[in-house]
């Protein structure tokens, strides 16, 4: 009998390890104030379950995720599962007033969705105001079979690269919206919430990673910073990039990672250097931004050995404006066509869009702002736009955009987002000889309607009217192929020849080259309203957004199901 039970146990153990059944992963997120010391001060931040960074969600592909969000914070909250396709579950996507009204203080909402057709590194974050500054965590999708398309790493280590405000971040944003100028910059960068010893009072707030000599680690690197691209290095070690935004790539050898807000990079590194300790470090990559924290965050990689360690070695990081290094990283990585979940590039395009993205102005309205003069360029207010439409989030209209879509309610948004910019000019000329009237884009809430399953190609063209800046464009609900990218104005005659239709990288956030363009393509196979926006948080509130309204398919199983009963009301 004992032998029999033992054998039975063996059989079950075998089944459990080789056959993985789709499961359910359930968590409760209590969003609440938390007192924390960073830099030299104690501060109240908003955080989940008293943890900063917030809890890691670790699931397998195919799992159903149920997260009960209880808002005990003083602010409205929603949570976005950044990069999760939300196939036929748009109600769980999260951006405030796009797919749901916010969860007001004292209320709750349960996010429920199934994660399929994707695996790798994603993250979750608040999608109300600028609260994602401290309300974030890793969202890791393990392969269903636990098998990676590369040798199994010894350990997986999330590396959340963030930033830290030595002030209440909501006050910082609101102050900027009132003055019309740029918000105060963050005060530090962080690795897993820790600034590291180059900052004051932070010697004991440094991320430490112990490694075993000869072992290979999978770093799951996520840029959660509000407004900064980052360079990342480990002294004397190189990386093999194996995935971007939860999509496998061909192995790419590099000693530097470049990552924009909203992006992730999966990189292997082997502890193959002389026993000792080595700093890992991140510093900003910024163009056209006057004010940003200009100090490196660092953590330390320590070889687990009894020998007394040498002084740690510091990597040398590029200058903050090193666009060639950024472009080399961003443009050279290709998708792995043999890896799980590879999607071939759709070859027949149904809709072509050419979308300008960039900085402009909004007229200073003394009755609306604190002052007769605003603090933006030309004493006006900063504003951002796409195709000269500066998006206004439809707050105060009683319904989210997705509810308006589902119930056929008009008056929340209009479906006339233009396919092309209204004026063609020398988009990337830094000193255009133009009428300043060009700088003022109208405020509107426009979406682009797409047929179910149609294929869309977009040229994102950045503009330099008031100044060239980086814009990491994020599309909810989809990953897209990046066919080509370059500098200057996109030329449809010569640049189409550069399209990679065979093995382009696939991402959910494209860092449009500063003063340049990028071309993407995807199939709109998911009905709902999908927010599209720059992942520089300051650009979101000022209009660098739009949305896709993807129509239902022909059958109930290709249509958006009704909303959950507990969907928050406005
Ligand atoms: C939470 O923190 C905010 C910001 O510091 C503060 O205004 C608020 O009073 C705090 N609320 C509670 C319940 O502690
Ligand atoms: C922003 O920075 C200015 C200048 O340092 C400071 O006076 C102001 O209080 C800051 N704003 C916030 C909200 O911290
Ligand atoms: C108001 O304008 C004055 C003068 O231009 C400036 O010094 C001050 O900082 C402004 N205050 C606000 C809140 O924008
Ligand atoms: C550390 O504090 C000193 C004195 O307040 C200040 O001058 C310096 O800029 C601070 N350094 C950092 C990295 O914040
Ligand atoms: C680390 O790299 C530097 C610069 O390449 C080199 O001089 C040094 O010898 C290396 N240190 C170790 C411990 O390998
Ligand atoms: C950033 O700091 C570096 C070195 O401390 C300095 O050379 C550079 O000019 C600074 N950049 C900005 C934009 O402040
Ligand atoms: C990457 O792209 C750059 C152009 O930005 C090119 O010069 C370089 O040779 C490419 N290859 C690698 C492996 O970096
Ligand atoms: C919305 O309109 C569509 C198409 O006209 C229709 O099929 C659907 O039943 C309508 N939905 C509601 C809730 O009225
Ligand atoms: C944007 O639209 C406004 C209002 O129609 C117009 O005055 C302006 O010239 C346009 N600018 C551009 C860059 O298209
Ligand atoms: C949508 O496209 C997919 C793959 O491209 C195809 O398998 C599916 O049948 C299409 N569905 C409809 C309703 O057209
Ligand atoms: C595109 O490039 C071709 C070939 O260099 C050139 O003749 C044409 O003028 C360019 N078009 C634009 C819009 O710049
Ligand atoms: C919070 O959400 C409610 C309901 O949508 C809204 O009325 C209120 O204005 C929101 N508060 C803020 C500060 O956005
Ligand atoms: Cu932007």
XYZ file of C-alpha atoms and ligand atoms in Angstrom:
739
model
C 0.000 0.000 0.000
C 2.759 2.426 0.992
C 4.638 1.603 -2.202
C 1.455 2.181 -4.174
C 0.862 5.590 -2.571
C 4.484 6.464 -3.162
C 4.157 5.547 -6.851
C 0.929 7.499 -7.075
C 2.661 10.531 -5.574
C 5.456 10.135 -8.113
C 2.965 10.020 -10.956
C 1.267 13.172 -9.680
C 4.600 14.937 -9.256
C 5.459 13.997 -12.836
C 2.120 15.212 -14.127
C 2.425 18.468 -12.226
C 5.866 19.171 -13.622
C 5.289 18.164 -17.215
C 1.679 19.031 -17.830
C 0.737 22.460 -16.661
C -2.938 23.153 -16.336
C -4.346 26.633 -16.799
C -4.843 27.955 -13.310
C -6.209 30.939 -11.490
C -4.046 33.464 -9.710
C -5.852 35.657 -7.200
C -4.522 38.639 -5.249
C -5.890 41.490 -3.177
C -4.336 44.925 -3.700
C -4.930 47.351 -0.863
C -3.979 50.757 -2.194
C -3.117 52.983 0.744
C -0.805 55.590 2.195
C 2.559 54.322 3.329
C 5.289 56.131 5.236
C 8.695 55.538 3.756
C 12.156 57.023 4.079
C 14.044 57.777 0.877
C 16.944 60.189 0.329
C 17.029 62.171 3.573
C 13.299 62.474 4.226
C 10.313 60.534 5.479
C 7.351 60.782 3.144
C 3.786 59.568 2.656
C 3.376 57.780 -0.651
C 0.539 55.763 -2.145
C 1.501 52.097 -2.412
C -0.038 48.637 -2.688
C -0.151 46.334 0.364
C 2.410 48.490 2.176
C 5.110 47.491 -0.298
C 7.279 49.676 -2.502
C 7.726 48.549 -5.267
C 4.376 46.775 -5.124
C 3.830 42.994 -5.136
C 5.179 40.938 -8.018
C 2.521 39.067 -9.998
C 3.997 35.809 -11.287
C 1.737 33.675 -13.479
C 1.867 31.143 -16.290
C 0.585 31.777 -19.776
C -3.035 30.592 -19.932
C -3.817 31.555 -16.346
C -6.813 33.611 -15.308
C -5.874 36.548 -13.105
C -8.247 37.941 -10.492
C -7.175 41.027 -8.578
C -9.375 42.686 -5.993
C -8.346 46.339 -5.780
C -9.447 48.098 -2.603
C -8.824 51.820 -2.642
C -7.957 53.033 0.836
C -5.852 55.887 -0.544
C -6.929 59.529 -0.667
C -6.865 59.515 -4.506
C -8.919 58.016 -7.325
C -7.220 54.816 -8.525
C -7.279 52.407 -11.428
C -4.718 49.709 -12.233
C -3.448 48.955 -15.746
C -1.808 45.628 -16.657
C 0.696 47.125 -19.044
C 1.127 45.038 -22.182
C -1.476 42.403 -21.344
C -3.565 41.952 -24.504
C -6.864 41.791 -22.570
C -8.378 39.701 -25.350
C -12.148 40.277 -25.073
C -11.653 41.708 -21.572
C -11.226 45.437 -22.236
C -13.157 46.152 -18.998
C -10.042 45.089 -17.082
C -7.566 47.302 -18.946
C -7.650 50.193 -16.482
C -6.898 53.665 -17.943
C -9.191 56.137 -16.149
C -12.147 57.374 -18.203
C -10.960 55.294 -21.182
C -12.075 51.816 -20.065
C -13.520 52.603 -16.644
C -14.386 55.334 -14.205
C -11.851 55.445 -11.378
C -12.226 53.563 -8.111
C -12.906 56.431 -5.728
C -11.491 56.380 -2.176
C -13.254 53.757 -0.066
C -14.433 51.709 -3.067
C -13.223 48.555 -4.811
C -13.170 46.819 -8.174
C -12.108 43.328 -9.229
C -9.973 43.024 -12.349
C -10.457 39.659 -14.012
C -8.744 38.578 -17.218
C -7.107 35.635 -18.911
C -3.528 35.939 -20.161
C -2.964 34.078 -23.432
C -0.757 34.265 -26.505
C 2.051 36.056 -24.667
C 4.815 35.360 -22.153
C 7.641 37.365 -20.661
C 8.072 40.535 -18.651
C 5.329 43.115 -18.208
C 4.286 45.305 -15.294
C 1.238 46.780 -13.631
C 0.802 50.392 -12.624
C -1.797 52.952 -11.559
C -3.437 54.679 -14.530
C -4.845 57.735 -12.741
C -3.060 61.081 -12.564
C 0.658 60.442 -11.917
C 0.163 57.846 -9.180
C 2.058 55.214 -11.128
C 5.112 56.989 -9.703
C 4.800 54.734 -6.634
C 1.958 52.352 -7.531
C 3.695 49.757 -9.659
C 5.085 46.230 -9.706
C 6.335 43.484 -12.018
C 3.903 41.268 -13.954
C 5.731 38.159 -15.084
C 4.250 35.574 -17.437
C 6.148 32.279 -17.262
C 5.974 29.945 -20.254
C 3.045 27.541 -19.940
C 5.428 24.576 -20.130
C 8.113 26.313 -18.042
C 10.390 25.969 -21.068
C 12.196 29.014 -22.435
C 13.479 29.242 -26.019
C 17.009 29.526 -24.522
C 18.876 27.553 -21.843
C 17.011 27.739 -18.572
C 18.470 30.545 -16.414
C 19.611 29.695 -12.903
C 17.440 32.507 -11.480
C 15.116 35.250 -12.689
C 15.557 38.704 -11.189
C 13.172 41.637 -11.792
C 14.986 44.960 -12.161
C 12.500 47.828 -11.908
C 14.183 51.048 -12.970
C 12.220 53.961 -11.552
C 12.486 57.447 -10.267
C 11.777 59.144 -6.982
C 10.194 62.482 -6.142
C 11.206 64.081 -2.882
C 7.779 65.764 -2.881
C 4.170 64.676 -3.306
C 4.125 63.691 -6.965
C 0.441 64.590 -7.449
C 1.185 68.104 -6.133
C 4.143 68.348 -8.526
C 1.938 67.486 -11.502
C -0.947 69.725 -10.437
C 1.418 72.638 -9.928
C 2.712 72.209 -13.501
C -0.809 72.002 -14.904
C -1.671 75.273 -13.156
C 1.440 77.204 -14.226
C 1.483 75.719 -17.735
C 5.198 74.960 -17.412
C 7.189 71.749 -17.142
C 6.769 69.833 -13.876
C 9.630 69.733 -11.382
C 11.928 66.857 -12.229
C 12.319 63.783 -10.075
C 15.116 63.816 -7.517
C 16.594 60.361 -7.958
C 16.519 57.244 -10.087
C 15.984 53.918 -8.397
C 16.656 50.215 -8.876
C 13.854 48.192 -7.295
C 12.830 51.295 -5.362
C 16.337 52.025 -4.036
C 18.439 55.041 -5.129
C 21.841 53.638 -4.162
C 24.867 55.159 -2.506
C 25.595 58.026 -4.923
C 22.673 59.834 -3.291
C 22.649 61.465 0.117
C 21.437 59.327 3.055
C 21.104 56.291 0.744
C 24.061 54.033 1.573
C 21.676 51.472 3.022
C 19.154 51.911 0.253
C 21.027 50.077 -2.478
C 19.832 47.013 -4.391
C 22.142 44.029 -3.904
C 22.180 40.944 -6.088
C 24.240 37.933 -5.005
C 25.462 35.719 -7.851
C 27.080 32.296 -8.021
C 30.144 32.120 -10.251
C 29.375 30.597 -13.648
C 25.609 30.864 -13.330
C 23.344 32.608 -15.835
C 20.624 34.981 -14.655
C 17.578 36.308 -16.464
C 17.163 39.991 -15.666
C 13.613 41.162 -16.247
C 14.244 44.859 -16.687
C 11.306 47.285 -16.594
C 11.353 51.057 -16.962
C 8.712 52.335 -14.527
C 10.078 55.903 -14.399
C 7.530 58.657 -15.035
C 9.459 60.705 -17.580
C 12.945 59.301 -18.220
C 14.605 56.963 -20.689
C 17.476 55.139 -19.044
C 20.804 53.539 -19.889
C 21.640 50.435 -17.830
C 24.938 48.598 -17.434
C 26.740 46.123 -15.175
C 30.484 46.716 -14.880
C 32.612 44.188 -16.820
C 29.615 42.053 -17.791
C 27.716 41.868 -21.029
C 24.105 40.920 -21.715
C 22.262 38.773 -24.194
C 18.886 40.366 -24.893
C 16.261 37.635 -25.434
C 12.953 39.516 -25.289
C 11.475 43.021 -25.532
C 8.037 43.940 -24.143
C 7.227 40.227 -23.597
C 8.081 39.170 -27.143
C 11.077 36.934 -27.839
C 13.941 38.301 -29.917
C 16.949 36.770 -31.592
C 19.808 36.793 -29.067
C 21.462 40.216 -29.135
C 24.821 40.737 -27.443
C 25.367 44.120 -25.832
C 27.085 45.682 -22.840
C 24.379 48.347 -22.526
C 20.587 48.323 -22.292
C 18.530 51.349 -23.333
C 14.956 51.451 -22.108
C 12.136 53.957 -22.419
C 9.264 54.360 -19.933
C 6.744 51.590 -20.563
C 9.280 49.198 -22.109
C 10.766 45.971 -20.776
C 13.939 44.083 -21.700
C 14.715 40.470 -20.823
C 18.483 40.065 -20.705
C 20.636 37.085 -19.730
C 23.927 37.683 -18.023
C 26.474 35.196 -16.810
C 28.571 35.692 -13.693
C 31.748 34.873 -15.605
C 34.127 37.551 -14.292
C 36.798 37.314 -11.565
C 35.203 36.902 -8.140
C 34.410 40.332 -6.746
C 31.725 42.949 -6.791
C 30.466 45.027 -9.678
C 28.039 47.923 -9.776
C 24.922 47.832 -11.890
C 23.931 51.381 -12.782
C 21.322 53.407 -14.627
C 21.541 56.984 -15.888
C 19.199 59.153 -17.969
C 18.979 59.377 -21.747
C 17.307 62.715 -22.458
C 17.058 65.092 -25.391
C 15.299 68.465 -25.373
C 14.444 68.371 -21.662
C 16.048 71.151 -19.660
C 15.553 69.847 -16.178
C 16.068 66.233 -15.113
C 17.786 64.393 -12.293
C 21.350 64.002 -13.453
C 22.767 61.491 -10.982
C 23.292 57.791 -11.502
C 21.420 55.171 -9.487
C 23.356 52.055 -8.679
C 23.026 48.650 -7.152
C 25.655 45.997 -6.677
C 26.303 42.522 -8.030
C 28.301 40.495 -5.504
C 29.867 37.134 -6.239
C 28.967 34.727 -3.515
C 32.401 33.736 -2.289
C 34.429 33.765 0.870
C 37.259 35.793 -0.612
C 37.313 39.356 0.606
C 35.890 41.375 -2.248
C 37.901 43.969 -4.106
C 36.476 47.488 -4.309
C 33.440 47.305 -6.568
C 33.986 48.309 -10.186
C 31.791 51.046 -11.690
C 30.616 50.830 -15.313
C 31.091 53.879 -17.487
C 27.762 55.183 -18.758
C 27.234 57.252 -21.910
C 26.507 60.991 -21.786
C 22.830 61.834 -21.191
C 22.267 62.882 -24.820
C 23.931 59.894 -26.533
C 21.330 59.268 -29.235
C 23.634 57.070 -31.406
C 24.018 54.569 -28.532
C 20.263 54.599 -27.939
C 19.517 54.127 -31.622
C 21.995 51.244 -31.965
C 20.164 49.392 -29.213
C 16.628 50.315 -30.294
C 17.041 49.551 -33.989
C 19.244 46.461 -34.177
C 17.215 43.811 -32.367
C 15.088 41.428 -34.433
C 12.136 39.214 -33.514
C 12.540 35.464 -33.155
C 10.263 33.862 -35.751
C 10.730 30.378 -34.238
C 9.878 31.358 -30.682
C 6.508 30.738 -29.028
C 3.773 33.297 -29.831
C 5.583 34.725 -32.869
C 3.087 36.521 -35.104
C 4.049 36.974 -38.766
C 3.912 40.536 -40.098
C 0.489 41.124 -41.695
C 1.172 41.884 -45.352
C -2.153 43.365 -46.475
C -2.745 46.735 -44.905
C -6.342 47.994 -44.614
C -5.679 51.373 -43.041
C -2.676 53.682 -43.350
C -2.175 56.451 -40.829
C 0.544 59.082 -40.632
C 0.536 60.579 -37.151
C 2.635 63.510 -36.023
C 3.530 63.497 -32.326
C 5.022 66.393 -30.489
C 5.129 69.446 -28.341
C 3.039 72.571 -28.974
C 1.273 75.212 -26.966
C -2.064 75.993 -25.405
C -3.051 79.649 -25.024
C -2.458 80.951 -21.538
C -5.834 81.664 -20.041
C -5.367 83.941 -17.030
C -8.776 82.979 -15.668
C -7.755 79.316 -15.575
C -4.197 79.510 -14.325
C -2.578 80.958 -11.250
C -0.934 83.778 -13.146
C -1.419 86.180 -16.021
C 1.749 84.706 -17.566
C 2.120 80.983 -17.973
C 5.471 79.308 -17.439
C 5.603 77.448 -20.794
C 7.486 78.676 -23.896
C 6.391 82.160 -25.158
C 4.562 82.580 -21.812
C 1.939 80.077 -22.979
C 1.034 76.647 -21.579
C 2.810 73.494 -22.694
C 0.613 71.210 -24.762
C 1.176 68.034 -26.753
C -0.728 66.675 -29.712
C -1.135 63.885 -32.252
C -2.025 65.044 -35.769
C -2.605 68.459 -34.256
C -5.363 67.149 -31.957
C -4.569 67.579 -28.264
C -6.487 64.883 -26.423
C -8.684 65.685 -23.454
C -9.510 62.742 -21.193
C -13.346 62.707 -21.000
C -13.712 63.238 -17.285
C -17.038 64.431 -15.959
C -19.158 63.015 -18.769
C -20.708 60.324 -16.603
C -19.340 57.377 -18.569
C -16.000 55.959 -19.600
C -15.286 55.759 -23.336
C -15.671 51.981 -23.261
C -19.120 52.229 -21.655
C -20.088 54.798 -24.308
C -18.877 52.359 -26.989
C -20.726 49.416 -25.489
C -23.994 51.331 -24.992
C -23.849 53.369 -28.226
C -23.863 56.613 -26.255
C -22.744 59.715 -28.102
C -21.242 62.835 -26.550
C -18.326 61.177 -24.760
C -15.976 61.167 -27.764
C -16.117 61.484 -31.543
C -14.746 58.999 -34.094
C -13.081 61.522 -36.385
C -9.410 61.336 -35.441
C -7.631 62.293 -38.687
C -5.536 59.793 -40.659
C -3.053 62.520 -41.574
C -1.809 65.804 -40.131
C -3.777 68.829 -41.386
C -0.642 70.757 -42.382
C 2.471 69.308 -43.994
C 5.601 71.172 -42.925
C 9.257 70.385 -42.338
C 8.375 68.305 -39.258
C 11.849 67.836 -37.832
C 13.469 71.135 -38.735
C 14.522 72.479 -35.322
C 14.176 76.094 -36.504
C 11.191 76.142 -38.818
C 10.396 79.558 -40.212
C 6.730 79.287 -39.355
C 3.751 81.260 -38.301
C 3.445 80.747 -34.522
C -0.259 79.995 -35.101
C 0.834 76.502 -36.135
C 1.832 75.836 -32.541
C -1.703 75.822 -31.130
C -3.519 72.509 -31.496
C -7.224 72.301 -30.689
C -8.291 70.299 -27.616
C -10.563 67.377 -28.487
C -11.518 63.794 -27.597
C -11.216 61.958 -30.902
C -10.755 58.274 -31.645
C -9.983 56.319 -34.791
C -12.580 53.638 -35.542
C -11.216 50.330 -36.851
C -13.007 47.328 -38.298
C -12.550 44.101 -36.349
C -9.468 42.229 -37.644
C -8.385 45.070 -39.927
C -4.655 45.673 -40.300
C -3.351 49.115 -39.494
C -0.014 50.676 -40.395
C 1.068 53.845 -38.618
C 3.969 56.153 -39.339
C 4.702 58.004 -36.102
C 6.478 61.194 -37.094
C 7.902 63.295 -34.291
C 7.863 67.066 -34.684
C 10.314 69.710 -33.533
C 8.054 72.783 -33.656
C 8.695 73.912 -30.086
C 11.505 71.429 -29.467
C 12.347 67.813 -30.261
C 11.749 65.324 -27.450
C 11.523 61.581 -26.931
C 8.049 60.068 -27.139
C 7.684 56.388 -26.205
C 4.315 55.612 -27.813
C 2.319 52.904 -26.030
C -0.758 51.185 -27.472
C -3.097 49.375 -25.098
C -4.477 45.986 -26.102
C -1.931 45.150 -28.812
C 1.693 44.473 -29.578
C 2.873 45.718 -32.958
C 5.717 45.024 -35.330
C 8.255 47.811 -35.774
C 8.978 47.822 -39.483
C 11.539 50.614 -39.595
C 12.692 53.717 -37.779
C 14.911 56.640 -38.674
C 15.724 60.312 -38.311
C 14.324 63.360 -40.084
C 11.074 63.318 -42.037
C 9.672 59.964 -43.151
C 9.960 59.609 -46.915
C 7.405 57.149 -48.228
C 9.409 56.571 -51.419
C 12.785 55.801 -49.942
C 11.950 54.646 -46.405
C 9.442 51.933 -47.374
C 12.341 50.057 -48.916
C 13.801 49.744 -45.387
C 10.804 47.889 -43.946
C 11.636 44.601 -42.245
C 8.636 42.382 -43.030
C 10.431 39.167 -42.066
C 11.601 39.327 -38.473
C 11.001 42.789 -37.010
C 10.863 43.249 -33.242
C 7.405 43.350 -31.719
C 6.637 45.679 -28.844
C 3.851 47.491 -27.044
C 5.861 50.718 -26.642
C 7.938 52.267 -29.419
C 10.519 54.911 -28.546
C 10.060 57.120 -31.606
C 13.580 58.381 -32.401
C 13.970 61.991 -31.285
C 13.604 64.181 -34.376
C 12.637 61.103 -36.387
C 9.976 58.526 -37.169
C 8.961 54.887 -36.678
C 6.573 52.667 -38.621
C 4.437 50.035 -36.917
C 1.813 47.534 -37.999
C -0.763 45.370 -36.181
C -4.069 43.603 -36.649
C -7.000 45.011 -34.663
C -8.246 41.642 -33.396
C -9.655 42.848 -30.078
C -12.879 44.879 -29.774
C -12.997 47.768 -27.348
C -11.569 51.221 -26.763
C -7.782 51.124 -26.592
C -5.899 54.088 -25.236
C -2.833 55.198 -27.208
C -0.414 57.556 -25.509
C 3.077 58.695 -24.895
C 4.494 56.966 -21.806
C 6.191 60.171 -20.646
C 3.609 60.791 -17.938
C 3.747 64.553 -18.213
C 2.753 64.318 -21.886
C -0.367 62.255 -21.084
C -2.212 64.958 -19.147
C -1.356 67.544 -21.821
C -2.757 65.764 -24.833
C -0.307 63.301 -26.397
C -3.009 60.653 -26.561
C -5.795 59.247 -28.732
C -7.642 55.942 -28.785
C -8.682 53.201 -31.150
C -12.285 52.109 -31.122
C -12.174 48.560 -32.472
C -15.601 47.338 -33.588
C -17.027 43.988 -32.592
C -16.479 40.967 -34.813
C -19.328 39.101 -36.500
C -20.081 36.662 -33.654
C -20.677 36.836 -29.895
C -17.284 35.221 -29.319
C -15.621 38.016 -31.308
C -17.518 40.774 -29.483
C -16.884 42.668 -26.270
C -18.783 40.947 -23.449
C -20.925 43.052 -21.064
C -19.167 44.898 -18.227
C -18.682 43.234 -14.841
C -21.348 44.195 -12.313
C -18.898 45.995 -10.040
C -17.470 48.300 -12.741
C -17.063 51.691 -10.977
C -19.581 54.406 -11.879
C -18.735 58.067 -12.373
C -2.169 60.224 2.829
O -1.099 60.991 2.285
C -1.511 62.233 1.709
C -0.286 62.843 1.046
O 0.721 63.045 1.952
C -2.159 63.109 2.751
O -2.620 64.296 2.142
C -3.329 62.387 3.390
O -3.840 63.141 4.436
C -2.902 61.014 3.901
N -4.087 60.306 4.306
C -4.125 59.479 5.350
C -5.421 58.784 5.624
O -3.138 59.292 6.027
C 8.991 72.794 -7.532
O 10.264 73.386 -7.476
C 10.246 74.732 -7.007
C 11.663 75.281 -7.127
O 12.581 74.442 -6.527
C 9.733 74.742 -5.568
O 9.663 76.064 -5.106
C 8.339 74.121 -5.558
O 7.879 74.031 -4.234
C 8.370 72.719 -6.165
N 7.020 72.212 -6.239
C 6.575 71.138 -5.594
C 5.145 70.763 -5.793
O 7.290 70.457 -4.898
C 3.584 84.223 -11.390
O 4.350 85.077 -12.232
C 5.485 85.608 -11.602
C 6.128 86.610 -12.536
O 6.119 86.181 -13.852
C 6.430 84.454 -11.243
O 7.560 84.932 -10.570
C 5.690 83.464 -10.338
O 6.510 82.318 -10.130
C 4.412 83.013 -10.974
N 3.659 82.175 -10.040
C 3.050 81.056 -10.415
C 2.324 80.299 -9.345
O 3.088 80.631 -11.542
C 23.736 66.013 -0.995
O 23.513 67.080 -0.104
C 24.310 68.221 -0.390
C 24.115 69.221 0.762
O 22.719 69.415 0.964
C 23.929 68.776 -1.738
O 24.718 69.904 -2.059
C 24.147 67.696 -2.802
O 23.706 68.168 -4.048
C 23.387 66.442 -2.426
N 23.746 65.381 -3.341
C 22.841 64.660 -3.981
C 23.335 63.587 -4.857
O 21.643 64.871 -3.886
C 36.990 45.392 -15.701
O 37.043 46.130 -16.911
C 38.070 47.099 -16.913
C 37.881 47.954 -18.158
O 37.561 47.168 -19.251
C 39.408 46.430 -16.852
O 40.443 47.381 -16.839
C 39.472 45.602 -15.577
O 40.651 44.845 -15.535
C 38.289 44.667 -15.469
N 38.297 44.098 -14.133
C 38.120 42.805 -13.901
C 38.125 42.391 -12.468
O 37.950 42.026 -14.824
C 25.011 66.037 -15.896
O 26.136 65.767 -15.086
C 27.320 65.621 -15.828
C 28.436 65.181 -14.911
O 28.140 65.433 -13.569
C 27.639 66.948 -16.497
O 28.803 66.807 -17.279
C 26.481 67.330 -17.388
O 26.690 68.605 -17.950
C 25.186 67.358 -16.610
N 24.098 67.540 -17.566
C 23.077 68.350 -17.350
C 22.060 68.468 -18.458
O 22.929 68.959 -16.328
C 23.358 48.591 -35.191
O 22.907 49.777 -35.814
C 23.911 50.731 -36.075
C 23.250 51.935 -36.665
O 22.580 52.632 -35.639
C 25.009 50.126 -36.914
O 26.031 51.056 -37.118
C 25.554 48.885 -36.224
O 26.530 48.280 -36.986
C 24.422 47.904 -35.978
N 24.850 46.619 -35.419
C 25.152 46.316 -34.136
C 25.450 44.915 -33.847
O 25.175 47.133 -33.242
C -25.300 49.306 -30.384
O -25.352 49.331 -31.799
C -25.081 48.107 -32.415
C -25.005 48.310 -33.901
O -25.866 49.320 -34.308
C -26.118 47.077 -31.984
O -25.820 45.842 -32.540
C -26.100 46.954 -30.466
O -27.129 46.114 -30.030
C -26.305 48.318 -29.816
N -26.071 48.160 -28.375
C -26.828 48.722 -27.463
C -26.472 48.438 -26.039
O -27.753 49.442 -27.769
C -3.517 73.046 -35.759
O -4.863 73.463 -35.792
C -5.023 74.836 -35.552
C -6.511 75.107 -35.445
O -7.175 74.608 -36.513
C -4.335 75.624 -36.656
O -4.436 76.996 -36.392
C -2.868 75.233 -36.687
O -2.192 75.878 -37.748
C -2.693 73.734 -36.820
N -1.280 73.397 -36.672
C -0.709 72.402 -37.317
C 0.746 72.143 -37.030
O -1.304 71.678 -38.071
C -9.428 37.329 -37.739
O -8.076 37.081 -38.137
C -7.584 35.836 -37.680
C -6.094 35.724 -37.981
O -5.621 36.690 -38.811
C -8.382 34.725 -38.316
O -7.910 33.493 -37.825
C -9.836 34.879 -37.932
O -10.607 33.926 -38.589
C -10.341 36.264 -38.307
N -11.673 36.399 -37.773
C -12.646 37.006 -38.420
C -13.984 37.015 -37.773
O -12.477 37.561 -39.491
C 11.933 61.271 -50.927
O 13.177 60.868 -51.426
C 13.295 60.998 -52.835
C 14.624 60.354 -53.260
O 15.660 60.819 -52.445
C 13.216 62.468 -53.179
O 13.283 62.612 -54.586
C 11.884 63.038 -52.668
O 11.847 64.426 -52.872
C 11.719 62.746 -51.200
N 10.386 63.118 -50.792
C 10.157 63.906 -49.762
C 8.724 64.170 -49.443
O 11.049 64.389 -49.088
C -12.480 61.043 -8.891
O -13.443 60.326 -9.609
C -14.753 60.891 -9.526
C -15.679 59.950 -10.244
O -15.287 59.829 -11.561
C -14.737 62.300 -10.118
O -16.013 62.882 -9.990
C -13.697 63.145 -9.416
O -13.583 64.407 -10.053
C -12.357 62.460 -9.463
N -11.377 63.219 -8.711
C -10.242 63.650 -9.245
C -9.341 64.425 -8.332
O -9.924 63.430 -10.394
Cu 5.817 62.199 -25.181
